[in-house]
Structures are given as structure tokens and as C-alpha cells.
Tab-separated table of C-alpha atoms in Angstrom:
chain	number	residue	atom	x	y	z
V	1	MET	CA	130.975	25.908	85.232
V	2	ARG	CA	133.126	23.278	86.971
V	3	ARG	CA	135.157	25.971	88.654
V	4	PHE	CA	132.328	27.235	90.414
V	5	LEU	CA	131.636	24.015	91.381
V	6	ALA	CA	135.340	23.211	92.617
V	7	GLU	CA	135.850	22.954	96.312
V	8	ARG	CA	137.537	26.716	97.204
V	9	PRO	CA	140.122	26.479	99.359
V	10	ALA	CA	140.197	27.178	103.061
V	11	PRO	CA	140.747	30.919	103.936
V	12	VAL	CA	144.583	31.479	105.232
V	13	GLU	CA	144.968	32.019	109.209
V	14	ARG	CA	146.768	35.315	109.966
V	15	CYS	CA	148.232	36.741	112.730
V	16	GLU	CA	146.371	39.780	113.879
V	17	LEU	CA	149.502	41.734	114.876
V	18	CYS	CA	151.953	41.083	112.792
V	19	ALA	CA	149.464	39.669	109.684
V	20	ALA	CA	151.759	36.186	108.936
V	21	ALA	CA	150.228	33.645	107.770
V	22	VAL	CA	149.333	31.213	110.521
V	23	ALA	CA	149.832	27.255	110.444
V	24	GLU	CA	147.560	25.055	112.785
V	25	GLN	CA	150.555	24.162	114.886
V	26	ASP	CA	151.803	27.166	115.437
V	27	HIS	CA	148.684	28.694	116.154
V	28	ARG	CA	148.462	30.714	119.559
V	29	HIS	CA	146.136	32.959	121.061
V	30	LEU	CA	146.650	36.519	123.378
V	31	VAL	CA	144.514	38.453	125.437
V	32	ASP	CA	144.089	42.405	124.277
V	33	THR	CA	143.584	43.576	128.158
V	34	ASP	CA	142.238	47.025	126.693
V	35	ARG	CA	139.519	45.292	124.657
V	36	ARG	CA	138.930	42.253	126.199
V	37	ALA	CA	139.247	40.018	123.478
V	38	LEU	CA	141.461	37.237	122.549
V	39	LEU	CA	143.409	37.404	119.450
V	40	CYS	CA	144.887	35.025	116.819
V	41	ALA	CA	148.987	35.280	116.505
V	42	CYS	CA	151.722	33.233	115.545
V	43	ALA	CA	154.159	31.603	117.637
V	44	SER	CA	156.586	34.527	117.440
V	45	CYS	CA	154.476	37.445	118.230
V	46	ALA	CA	152.911	35.120	120.813
V	47	LEU	CA	156.894	34.217	122.079
V	48	LEU	CA	157.658	37.884	121.810
V	49	MET	CA	154.538	38.707	124.822
V	50	GLU	CA	155.720	36.678	126.850
V	51	GLN	CA	159.373	38.081	127.144
V	52	PRO	CA	159.944	40.788	130.291
V	53	GLY	CA	159.703	44.393	128.956
V	54	ALA	CA	158.064	44.040	125.780
V	55	ALA	CA	156.731	47.504	123.869
V	56	ALA	CA	153.289	45.958	123.819
V	57	ALA	CA	152.949	43.296	126.560
V	58	GLY	CA	150.751	45.666	128.830
V	59	ARG	CA	148.049	45.488	126.592
V	60	PHE	CA	148.574	42.068	124.898
V	61	ARG	CA	149.243	38.912	126.930
V	62	ALA	CA	150.158	35.602	125.521
V	63	VAL	CA	147.490	32.573	126.711
V	64	PRO	CA	149.715	29.994	128.051
V	65	ASP	CA	149.160	26.204	127.335
V	66	ARG	CA	149.052	24.918	130.541
V	67	TYR	CA	146.044	22.484	132.341
V	68	LEU	CA	145.840	21.575	135.766
V	69	THR	CA	144.135	19.750	138.674
V	70	ASP	CA	144.286	19.273	142.263
V	71	PRO	CA	142.120	16.053	143.128
V	72	GLU	CA	142.879	16.974	146.693
V	73	HIS	CA	140.752	19.998	146.532
V	74	ARG	CA	137.083	18.692	146.532
V	75	LEU	CA	133.683	20.606	146.221
V	76	GLY	CA	130.311	19.196	146.739
V	77	ASP	CA	126.919	20.565	146.193
V	78	GLY	CA	127.198	22.827	149.219
V	79	ALA	CA	130.395	24.776	147.579
V	80	TRP	CA	127.729	25.054	144.359
V	81	GLU	CA	125.200	26.693	146.022
V	82	ALA	CA	127.257	29.212	147.612
V	83	LEU	CA	128.707	30.302	143.931
V	84	GLN	CA	125.410	30.729	142.959
V	85	ILE	CA	125.855	29.586	139.126
V	86	PRO	CA	122.441	28.735	137.712
V	87	VAL	CA	124.011	26.077	135.406
V	88	GLY	CA	126.414	23.313	135.642
V	89	VAL	CA	128.848	24.472	134.410
V	90	ALA	CA	130.984	27.790	135.028
V	91	PHE	CA	134.640	29.656	134.987
V	92	PHE	CA	136.176	31.981	136.945
V	93	PHE	CA	139.391	34.312	136.247
V	94	ARG	CA	140.822	37.158	137.644
V	95	ASN	CA	140.167	40.683	135.291
V	96	ALA	CA	143.427	42.544	136.428
V	97	ALA	CA	142.243	45.592	135.053
V	98	LEU	CA	139.614	45.934	137.370
V	99	ASP	CA	141.226	44.175	140.284
V	100	ARG	CA	138.355	41.317	140.559
V	101	LEU	CA	136.844	38.009	139.710
V	102	VAL	CA	134.681	37.245	136.758
V	103	ALA	CA	132.244	34.299	136.799
V	104	LEU	CA	131.105	33.045	133.437
V	105	TYR	CA	128.736	30.654	132.273
V	106	PRO	CA	127.686	28.814	128.767
V	107	SER	CA	124.266	29.702	127.544
V	108	PRO	CA	122.324	29.674	124.316
V	109	ALA	CA	123.218	33.577	124.009
V	110	GLY	CA	127.043	32.799	124.595
V	111	ALA	CA	128.866	33.539	128.024
V	112	THR	CA	126.764	34.939	130.507
V	113	GLU	CA	128.349	36.486	133.723
V	114	SER	CA	126.876	35.694	137.054
V	115	GLU	CA	127.413	38.224	139.871
V	116	LEU	CA	130.062	36.509	141.914
V	117	GLU	CA	130.051	37.902	145.882
V	118	PRO	CA	134.011	37.875	146.797
V	119	ALA	CA	133.127	35.924	150.467
V	120	ALA	CA	131.914	33.421	148.152
V	121	TRP	CA	134.859	33.007	146.126
V	122	ASP	CA	137.318	33.184	149.498
V	123	ALA	CA	135.538	30.449	151.070
V	124	VAL	CA	134.890	28.392	148.154
V	125	LEU	CA	138.366	28.649	145.949
V	126	GLY	CA	140.332	31.377	147.431
V	127	GLY	CA	142.247	29.102	149.300
V	128	SER	CA	142.553	26.934	146.719
V	129	ARG	CA	145.895	25.382	144.873
V	130	LEU	CA	144.594	25.988	141.569
V	131	ALA	CA	143.501	29.858	142.563
V	132	GLY	CA	147.195	30.450	143.867
V	133	LEU	CA	148.618	29.618	140.024
V	134	LEU	CA	145.875	31.249	138.538
V	135	GLU	CA	147.527	33.775	135.878
V	136	PRO	CA	145.023	36.650	135.484
V	137	ASP	CA	143.349	37.268	132.360
V	138	VAL	CA	144.719	34.385	130.507
V	139	GLU	CA	143.948	31.230	132.499
V	140	ALA	CA	140.404	30.338	134.140
V	141	LEU	CA	139.294	27.880	136.895
V	142	LEU	CA	136.806	25.607	134.762
V	143	LEU	CA	134.077	24.148	136.813
V	144	ARG	CA	132.093	21.121	136.605
V	145	ARG	CA	128.923	20.007	138.761
V	146	VAL	CA	127.951	16.556	137.613
V	147	ASP	CA	126.561	13.233	139.705
V	148	GLY	CA	126.782	15.338	143.250
V	149	ARG	CA	130.810	16.665	142.785
V	150	CYS	CA	132.208	19.334	141.441
V	151	ASP	CA	135.392	18.983	138.715
V	152	CYS	CA	137.755	21.593	138.774
V	153	TYR	CA	140.718	22.824	136.509
V	154	LEU	CA	142.865	25.319	135.696
V	155	VAL	CA	142.686	25.973	131.803
V	156	PRO	CA	144.000	28.395	129.281
V	157	ILE	CA	141.157	30.935	128.942
V	158	ASP	CA	140.881	30.247	125.132
V	159	THR	CA	139.999	26.694	126.151
V	160	ALA	CA	137.068	28.431	128.010
V	161	TYR	CA	135.737	30.536	125.588
V	162	GLU	CA	136.487	27.093	123.138
V	163	LEU	CA	133.277	25.361	125.775
V	164	VAL	CA	130.998	28.408	125.181
V	165	GLY	CA	131.454	28.388	121.220
V	166	ARG	CA	130.732	24.901	121.440
V	167	MET	CA	127.502	24.915	124.242
V	168	ARG	CA	125.901	27.744	121.828
V	169	LEU	CA	126.258	26.195	118.739
V	170	LEU	CA	124.665	22.721	119.861
V	171	TRP	CA	122.258	24.403	122.357
V	172	GLN	CA	118.726	22.811	121.959
V	173	GLY	CA	115.720	23.480	124.086
V	174	PHE	CA	115.622	23.805	127.754
V	175	ASP	CA	118.404	21.679	128.849
V	176	GLY	CA	120.752	22.017	126.178
V	177	GLY	CA	119.496	18.527	124.459
V	178	ALA	CA	121.590	15.079	123.864
V	179	GLU	CA	123.970	16.566	121.660
V	180	ALA	CA	125.122	19.474	123.616
V	181	ARG	CA	125.609	16.918	127.044
V	182	ALA	CA	127.708	14.469	124.741
V	183	ALA	CA	129.927	16.940	123.389
V	184	LEU	CA	130.539	18.366	127.013
V	185	ASP	CA	131.579	14.997	128.460
V	186	ALA	CA	133.768	14.668	125.336
V	187	PHE	CA	135.244	18.147	125.836
V	188	PHE	CA	135.710	17.658	130.217
V	189	ALA	CA	137.158	14.128	129.105
V	190	HIS	CA	139.619	15.797	127.025
V	191	VAL	CA	140.693	18.450	129.553
V	192	ALA	CA	140.993	15.486	132.240
V	193	GLY	CA	143.573	14.002	129.927
V	194	ARG	CA	145.757	17.102	129.573
V	195	ALA	CA	145.512	17.953	132.962
V	196	ARG	CA	148.883	17.823	135.313
V	197	THR	CA	148.668	17.260	139.028
V	198	VAL	CA	149.879	19.861	141.447
V	199	ASP	CA	152.559	18.414	144.118
V	200	GLY	CA	151.895	18.986	147.823
V	201	LYS	CA	153.480	22.196	147.514
V	202	GLY	CA	151.275	23.356	144.748
V	203	ARG	CA	153.832	23.563	142.092
V	204	PRO	CA	152.871	22.043	138.204
């Protein structure tokens, strides 16, 4: 009986390219641009995909680990209305294969796409320094509307999807509930703590 009650060891995470075991501190992600999916990867495979001319680098792109903010670029309620996002959080990334911007927001069903007019993007975010630094497929602009202002960060794309997963897990009722709101506050506090400010020339 004791063998059934004993705590089972946690499953070993493995790189989805080479199948090597991945320690938590070496855990990276790749974007599979063909399948529009995130893959777990070891540090070696991620580093390989970052090298120019890598055989599979056209399909697999390593997700970078940078967080940026630009306090000089301020967005008000009017800007949020122009983007036509129905909730207070959204993220935007450039899909290189489709050559267009994609707007998504968290919901009880997961990531939900919102129609984004190119003119609205150009007017609100297109000229910002963060938009100019955004890497296609692997980074996102993460926005939150709160207390009459809009916070904007450049984050790794897996961070944006991590937020979607948290909200889907915790969401209750019509507005998400107190637990989801507390998790959202904590998430953005963590992002703000990691974000570096771009300089006057738009460099991180």
C-alpha cells in the first residue's frame, strides 16, 4: 500500500527538438512558425536557433528574454477605444508568415483574437519606440488599461501566453473575480520589475 501512497516524482521536462532533459534554469521556448506553436527547448537548441544560417532557424525561432518599457509613450482612454479591445488587457505581435499584426486578449476560453485595423495600430502604437523594436513572432506588446492610463511593455511572446493561461485558470464570473484580478496585478508588477527603459534613441 505504501508504494501507492508515496509521492510520485515530477515528470521530467524534455526538449521538443533533441529530447534532452531540461533543467528549470535552462528551460527555453521556441516558436514553430509553421504550426504557430510554442515548443519547450533546452538552452543548446535555443542557442542554435539564434545563430544566423541555422538549418531549421527559418521554421523555429528562439524566444528572447527581454522586457522593455517606454515611459515617454503614454496612451489614454481614447487610444484604447481606437484599438477596439473589449477588455482591459491585450497583446499584439507581428505574424511574419501572414505579414500582419495580430491582437489577442485573455478570456475564459483562452486567447481570443480581436480584429485590428492597420490604421488604428499606426495611429496608437505604430510610431512608438517599442513597436520599432518588436521582433516578429517571438515578442509582443503587452498592454493593460487601468485607472485611466494604459501601461505598455515589450515582452517575450511566451510571457503573453503565460498570462492568458493564468487568466483562463482563475477566471470566475463575468469580470474574472477577485483572485484573477489579484493575479493580474501581481503579473504586471513582475513585468514592470523586469522591464528596462529604452533610451532617447529607442535602444534598450
